[in-house]
Every structure is written in C-alpha cells, then in structure tokens.
PDB file of C-alpha atoms in Angstrom:
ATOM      1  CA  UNK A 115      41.109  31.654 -34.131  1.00 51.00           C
ATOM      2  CA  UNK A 116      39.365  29.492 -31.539  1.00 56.00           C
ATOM      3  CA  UNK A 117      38.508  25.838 -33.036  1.00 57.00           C
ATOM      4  CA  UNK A 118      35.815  24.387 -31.077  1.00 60.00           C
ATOM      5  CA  UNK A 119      36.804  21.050 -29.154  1.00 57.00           C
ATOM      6  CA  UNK A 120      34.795  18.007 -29.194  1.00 60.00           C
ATOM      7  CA  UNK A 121      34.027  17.050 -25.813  1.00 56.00           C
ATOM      8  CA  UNK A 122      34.372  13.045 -25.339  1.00 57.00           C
ATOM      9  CA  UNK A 123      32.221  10.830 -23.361  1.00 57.00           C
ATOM     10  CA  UNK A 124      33.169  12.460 -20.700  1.00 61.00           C
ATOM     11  CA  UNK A 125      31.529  15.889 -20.464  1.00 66.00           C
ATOM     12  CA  UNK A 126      32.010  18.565 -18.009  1.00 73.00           C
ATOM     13  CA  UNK A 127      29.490  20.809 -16.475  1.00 82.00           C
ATOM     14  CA  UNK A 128      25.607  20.751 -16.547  1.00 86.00           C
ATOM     15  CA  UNK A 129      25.376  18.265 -19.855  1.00 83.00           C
ATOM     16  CA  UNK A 130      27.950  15.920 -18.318  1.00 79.00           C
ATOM     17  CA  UNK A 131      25.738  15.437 -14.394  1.00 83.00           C
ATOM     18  CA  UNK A 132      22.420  15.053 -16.965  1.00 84.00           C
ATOM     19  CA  UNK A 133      23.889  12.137 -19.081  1.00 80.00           C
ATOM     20  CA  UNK A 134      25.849  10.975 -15.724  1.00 77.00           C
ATOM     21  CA  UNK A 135      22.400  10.863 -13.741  1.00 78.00           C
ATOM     22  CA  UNK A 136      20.777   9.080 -16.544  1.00 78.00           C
ATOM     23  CA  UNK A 137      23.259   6.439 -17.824  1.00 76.00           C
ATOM     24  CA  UNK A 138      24.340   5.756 -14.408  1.00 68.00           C
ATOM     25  CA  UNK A 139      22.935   1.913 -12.802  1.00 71.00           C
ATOM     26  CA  UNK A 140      21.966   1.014  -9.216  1.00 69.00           C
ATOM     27  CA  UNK A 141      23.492  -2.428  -8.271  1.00 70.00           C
ATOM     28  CA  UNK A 142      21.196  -4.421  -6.457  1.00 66.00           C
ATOM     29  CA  UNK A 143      22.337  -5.855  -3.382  1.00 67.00           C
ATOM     30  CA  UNK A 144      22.694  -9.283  -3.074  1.00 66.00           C
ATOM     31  CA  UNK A 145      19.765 -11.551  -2.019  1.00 73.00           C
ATOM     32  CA  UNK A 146      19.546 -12.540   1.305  1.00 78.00           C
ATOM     33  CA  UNK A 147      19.671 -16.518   1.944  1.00 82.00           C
ATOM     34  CA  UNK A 148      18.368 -17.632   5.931  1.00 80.00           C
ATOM     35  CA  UNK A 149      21.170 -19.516   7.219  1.00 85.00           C
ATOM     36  CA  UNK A 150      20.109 -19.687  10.769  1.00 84.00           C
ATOM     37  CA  UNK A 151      17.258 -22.749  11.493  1.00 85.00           C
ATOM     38  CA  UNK A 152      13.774 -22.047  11.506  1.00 80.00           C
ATOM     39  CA  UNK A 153      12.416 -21.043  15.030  1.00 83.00           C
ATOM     40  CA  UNK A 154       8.947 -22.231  15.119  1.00 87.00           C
ATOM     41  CA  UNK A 155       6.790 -19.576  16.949  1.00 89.00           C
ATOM     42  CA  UNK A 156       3.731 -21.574  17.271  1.00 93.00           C
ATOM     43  CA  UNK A 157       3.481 -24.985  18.571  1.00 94.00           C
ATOM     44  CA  UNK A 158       2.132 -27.814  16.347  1.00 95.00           C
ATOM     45  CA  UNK A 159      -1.275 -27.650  19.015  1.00 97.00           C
ATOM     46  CA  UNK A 160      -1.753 -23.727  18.270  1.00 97.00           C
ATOM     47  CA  UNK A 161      -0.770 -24.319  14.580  1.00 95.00           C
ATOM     48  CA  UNK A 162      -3.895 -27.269  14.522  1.00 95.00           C
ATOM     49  CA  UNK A 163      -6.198 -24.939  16.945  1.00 97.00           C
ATOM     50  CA  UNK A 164      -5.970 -22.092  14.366  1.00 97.00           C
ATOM     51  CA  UNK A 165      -6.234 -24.194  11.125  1.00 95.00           C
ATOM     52  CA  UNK A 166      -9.110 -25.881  12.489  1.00 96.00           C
ATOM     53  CA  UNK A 167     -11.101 -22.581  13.399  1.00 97.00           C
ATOM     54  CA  UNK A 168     -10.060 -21.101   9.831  1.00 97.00           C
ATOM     55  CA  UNK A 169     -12.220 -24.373   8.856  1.00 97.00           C
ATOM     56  CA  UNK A 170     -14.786 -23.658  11.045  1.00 97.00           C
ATOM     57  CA  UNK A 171     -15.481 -19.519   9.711  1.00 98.00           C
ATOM     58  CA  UNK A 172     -14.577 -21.119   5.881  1.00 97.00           C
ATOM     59  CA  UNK A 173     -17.458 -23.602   6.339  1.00 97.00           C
ATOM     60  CA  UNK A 174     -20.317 -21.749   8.433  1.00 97.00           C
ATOM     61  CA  UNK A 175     -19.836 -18.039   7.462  1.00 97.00           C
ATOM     62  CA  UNK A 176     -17.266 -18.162   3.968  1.00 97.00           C
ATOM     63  CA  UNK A 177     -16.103 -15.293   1.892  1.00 96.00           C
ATOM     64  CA  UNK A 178     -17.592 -12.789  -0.145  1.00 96.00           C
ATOM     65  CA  UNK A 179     -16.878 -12.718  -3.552  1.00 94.00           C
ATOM     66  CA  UNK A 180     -18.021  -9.216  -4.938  1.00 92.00           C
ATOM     67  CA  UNK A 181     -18.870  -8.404  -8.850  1.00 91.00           C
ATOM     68  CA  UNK A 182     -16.947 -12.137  -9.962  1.00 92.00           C
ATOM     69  CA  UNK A 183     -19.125 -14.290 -11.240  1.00 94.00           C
ATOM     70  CA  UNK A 184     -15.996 -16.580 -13.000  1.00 95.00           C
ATOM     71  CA  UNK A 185     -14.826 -16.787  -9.778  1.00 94.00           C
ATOM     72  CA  UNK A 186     -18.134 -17.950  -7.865  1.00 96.00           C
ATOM     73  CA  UNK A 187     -18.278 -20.411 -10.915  1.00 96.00           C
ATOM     74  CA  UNK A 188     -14.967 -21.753 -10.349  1.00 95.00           C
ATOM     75  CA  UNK A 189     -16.032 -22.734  -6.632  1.00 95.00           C
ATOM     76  CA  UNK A 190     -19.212 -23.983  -7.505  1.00 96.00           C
ATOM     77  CA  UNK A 191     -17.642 -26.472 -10.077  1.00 96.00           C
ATOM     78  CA  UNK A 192     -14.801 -27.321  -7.931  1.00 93.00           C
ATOM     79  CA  UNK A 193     -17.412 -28.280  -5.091  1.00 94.00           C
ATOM     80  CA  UNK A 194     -18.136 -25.179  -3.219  1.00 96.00           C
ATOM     81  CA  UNK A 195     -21.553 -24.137  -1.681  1.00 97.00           C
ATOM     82  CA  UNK A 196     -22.259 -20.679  -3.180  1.00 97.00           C
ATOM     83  CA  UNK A 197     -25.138 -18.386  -2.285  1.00 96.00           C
ATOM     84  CA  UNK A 198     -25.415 -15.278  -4.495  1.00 94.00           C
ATOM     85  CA  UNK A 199     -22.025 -13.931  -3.541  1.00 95.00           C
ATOM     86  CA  UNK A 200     -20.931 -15.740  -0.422  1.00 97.00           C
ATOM     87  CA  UNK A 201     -18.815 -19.243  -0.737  1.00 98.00           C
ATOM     88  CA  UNK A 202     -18.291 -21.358   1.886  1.00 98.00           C
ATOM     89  CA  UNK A 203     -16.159 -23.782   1.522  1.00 97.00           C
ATOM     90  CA  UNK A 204     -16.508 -27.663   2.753  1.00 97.00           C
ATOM     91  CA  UNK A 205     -13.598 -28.903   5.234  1.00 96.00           C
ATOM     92  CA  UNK A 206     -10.330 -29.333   3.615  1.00 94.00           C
ATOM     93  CA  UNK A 207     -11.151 -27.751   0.335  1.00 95.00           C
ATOM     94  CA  UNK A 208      -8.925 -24.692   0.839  1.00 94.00           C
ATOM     95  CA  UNK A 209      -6.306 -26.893   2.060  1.00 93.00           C
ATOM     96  CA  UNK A 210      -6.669 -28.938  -0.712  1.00 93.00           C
ATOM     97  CA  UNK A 211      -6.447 -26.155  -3.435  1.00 91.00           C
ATOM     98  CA  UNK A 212      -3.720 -25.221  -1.523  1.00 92.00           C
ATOM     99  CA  UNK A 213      -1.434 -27.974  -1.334  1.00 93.00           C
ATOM    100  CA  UNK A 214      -2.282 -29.041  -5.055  1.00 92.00           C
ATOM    101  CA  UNK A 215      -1.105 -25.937  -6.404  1.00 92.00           C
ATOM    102  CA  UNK A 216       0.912 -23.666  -4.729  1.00 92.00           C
ATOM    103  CA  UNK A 217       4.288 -23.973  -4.877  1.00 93.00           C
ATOM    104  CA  UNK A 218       7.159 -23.881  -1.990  1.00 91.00           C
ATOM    105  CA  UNK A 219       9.470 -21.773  -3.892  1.00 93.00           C
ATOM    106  CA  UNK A 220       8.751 -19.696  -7.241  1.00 92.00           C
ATOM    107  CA  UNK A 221      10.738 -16.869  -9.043  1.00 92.00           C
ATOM    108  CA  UNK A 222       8.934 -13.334  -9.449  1.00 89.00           C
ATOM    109  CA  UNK A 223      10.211 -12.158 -13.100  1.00 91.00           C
ATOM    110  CA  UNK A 224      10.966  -8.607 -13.172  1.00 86.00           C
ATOM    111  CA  UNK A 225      11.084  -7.040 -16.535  1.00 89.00           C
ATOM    112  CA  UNK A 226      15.182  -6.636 -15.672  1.00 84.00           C
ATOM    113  CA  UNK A 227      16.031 -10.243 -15.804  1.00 85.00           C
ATOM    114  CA  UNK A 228      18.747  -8.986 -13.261  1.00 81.00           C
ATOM    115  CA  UNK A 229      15.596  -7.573 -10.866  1.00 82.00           C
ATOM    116  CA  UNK A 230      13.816 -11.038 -10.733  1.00 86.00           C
ATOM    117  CA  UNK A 231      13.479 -12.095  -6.841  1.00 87.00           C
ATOM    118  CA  UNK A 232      13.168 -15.908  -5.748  1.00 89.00           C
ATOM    119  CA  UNK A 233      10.619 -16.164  -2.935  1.00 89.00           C
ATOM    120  CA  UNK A 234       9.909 -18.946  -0.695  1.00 88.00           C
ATOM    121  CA  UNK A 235      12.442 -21.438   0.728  1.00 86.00           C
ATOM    122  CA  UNK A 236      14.996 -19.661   2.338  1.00 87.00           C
ATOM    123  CA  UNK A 237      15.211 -16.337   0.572  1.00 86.00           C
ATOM    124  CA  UNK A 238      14.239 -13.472   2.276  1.00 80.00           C
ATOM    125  CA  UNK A 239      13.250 -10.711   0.154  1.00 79.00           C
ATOM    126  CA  UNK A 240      12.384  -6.743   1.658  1.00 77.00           C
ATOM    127  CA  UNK A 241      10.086  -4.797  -0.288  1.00 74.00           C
ATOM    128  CA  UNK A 242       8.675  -1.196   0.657  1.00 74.00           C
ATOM    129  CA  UNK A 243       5.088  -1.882   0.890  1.00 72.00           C
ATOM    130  CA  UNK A 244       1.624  -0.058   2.767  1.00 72.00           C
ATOM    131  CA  UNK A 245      -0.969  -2.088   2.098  1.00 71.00           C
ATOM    132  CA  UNK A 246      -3.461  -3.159  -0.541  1.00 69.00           C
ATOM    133  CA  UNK A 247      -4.323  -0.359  -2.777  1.00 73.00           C
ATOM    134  CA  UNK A 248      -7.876  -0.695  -2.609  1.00 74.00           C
ATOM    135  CA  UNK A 249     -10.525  -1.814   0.936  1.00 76.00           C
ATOM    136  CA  UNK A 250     -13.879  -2.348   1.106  1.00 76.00           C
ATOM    137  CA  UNK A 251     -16.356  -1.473   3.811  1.00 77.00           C
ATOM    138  CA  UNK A 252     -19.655  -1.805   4.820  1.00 78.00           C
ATOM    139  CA  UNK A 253     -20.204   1.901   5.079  1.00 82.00           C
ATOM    140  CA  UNK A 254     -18.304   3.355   2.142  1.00 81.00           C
ATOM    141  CA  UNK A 255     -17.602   0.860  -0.508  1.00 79.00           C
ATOM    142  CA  UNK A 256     -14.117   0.592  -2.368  1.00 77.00           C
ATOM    143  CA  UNK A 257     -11.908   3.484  -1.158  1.00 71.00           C
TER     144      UNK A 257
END
C-alpha cells in the first residue's frame, strides 16, 4: 500500500518554485554615503546671477496657480500679490519660505520601515523615474 508523504517546507516541483517565488525577499543594497568633497559646478557669481533673475521672472511675470484657490489664499496671506490665478512673489519671499522651512536632510518613510531612504546631506539615493505624471499646455490642457 502506498502511504502518502507529507512534503515539508521544502516542496519539490511546481508548488515548491510558487511558494519559493512568493516567500522569497529582495535585500536592498546598501545606501550610498558621498565621501568624496563637493565639487562646486557653478561659481558663487553664476550661483548670485541666476538667483537674482529667478527673482526677477518671480516678481514681474510669477506662477500660475490653476483650480487652487487654498493655495492662492495661502500667498495672499503670507504677502503675495495675486491676480486671479497668477502670484508673483515680492523679492526674497521664496527664499524666505524656503530657508524657514525646508529642511537639509529628511527621511522618506516607506511603508517597509527597512525601505525608508534618507535624502539630503550626503546620501545619494537612485530611483527609476520619467517625469511628472501629468503636463499642462497651452494647446491641450492636462495630458
């Protein structure tokens, strides 16, 4: 008479890839740290030029704001000139905003505590990415 056999945890054939494929865990590689220095690419002139013309296109033309009205509300009670959807923003402002509350370094939470990335500092962290999911043009709209 042939008893059947228990198979243990570790089964053979078809069953035993399926539960292998979906038990089995990727280890993340570790993060990567910069430990070279810093090589500015832009002097502190061209840094000044640029931050200064950013001023210039914040102040005199400004960014739309499309279907926000909290948002336009913010920047109107923070300061702001707003016209229908358009802010501009006085000099500084942005830098202001900026400075007060961004941080230099903060910790993106994954929902695997193991997954979290730090970013900022010197972490470097590589991400497959395209592009924004949605862009808006004159002709077309959202696409």
């Amino acid at each position: 008479m042939n008893a059947q056999r228990r198979r243990g945890p570790k089964e053979r054939g078809r069953k035993g890839r399926r539960i292998a494929r979906a038990t089995s865990t990727v280890d993340a590689p570790p993060y990567i740290t910069r430990k070279i220095p810093v090589y500015e690419l832009a002097s502190e002139e061209l840094l000044a030029l640029v931050e200064e013309n950013t001023e210039t296109v914040l102040e005199e033309i400004g960014i739309d704001f499309r279907d926000d009205p909290q948002a336009l509300q913010l920047f109107r009670d923070a300061g702001a000139l707003v016209e229908e959807e358009r802010v501009r923003f006085p000099r500084g402002m942005c830098r202001e905003i900026i400075q007060r509350n961004a941080p230099n370094e903060f910790t993106q939470h994954a929902r695997n505590p193991g997954r979290s990335v730090q970013i900022g500092g010197d972490h470097a962290v590589f991400v497959p990415a395209y592009g924004p999911p949605f862009v808006r043009d004159l002709d077309s709209g959202r696409r």
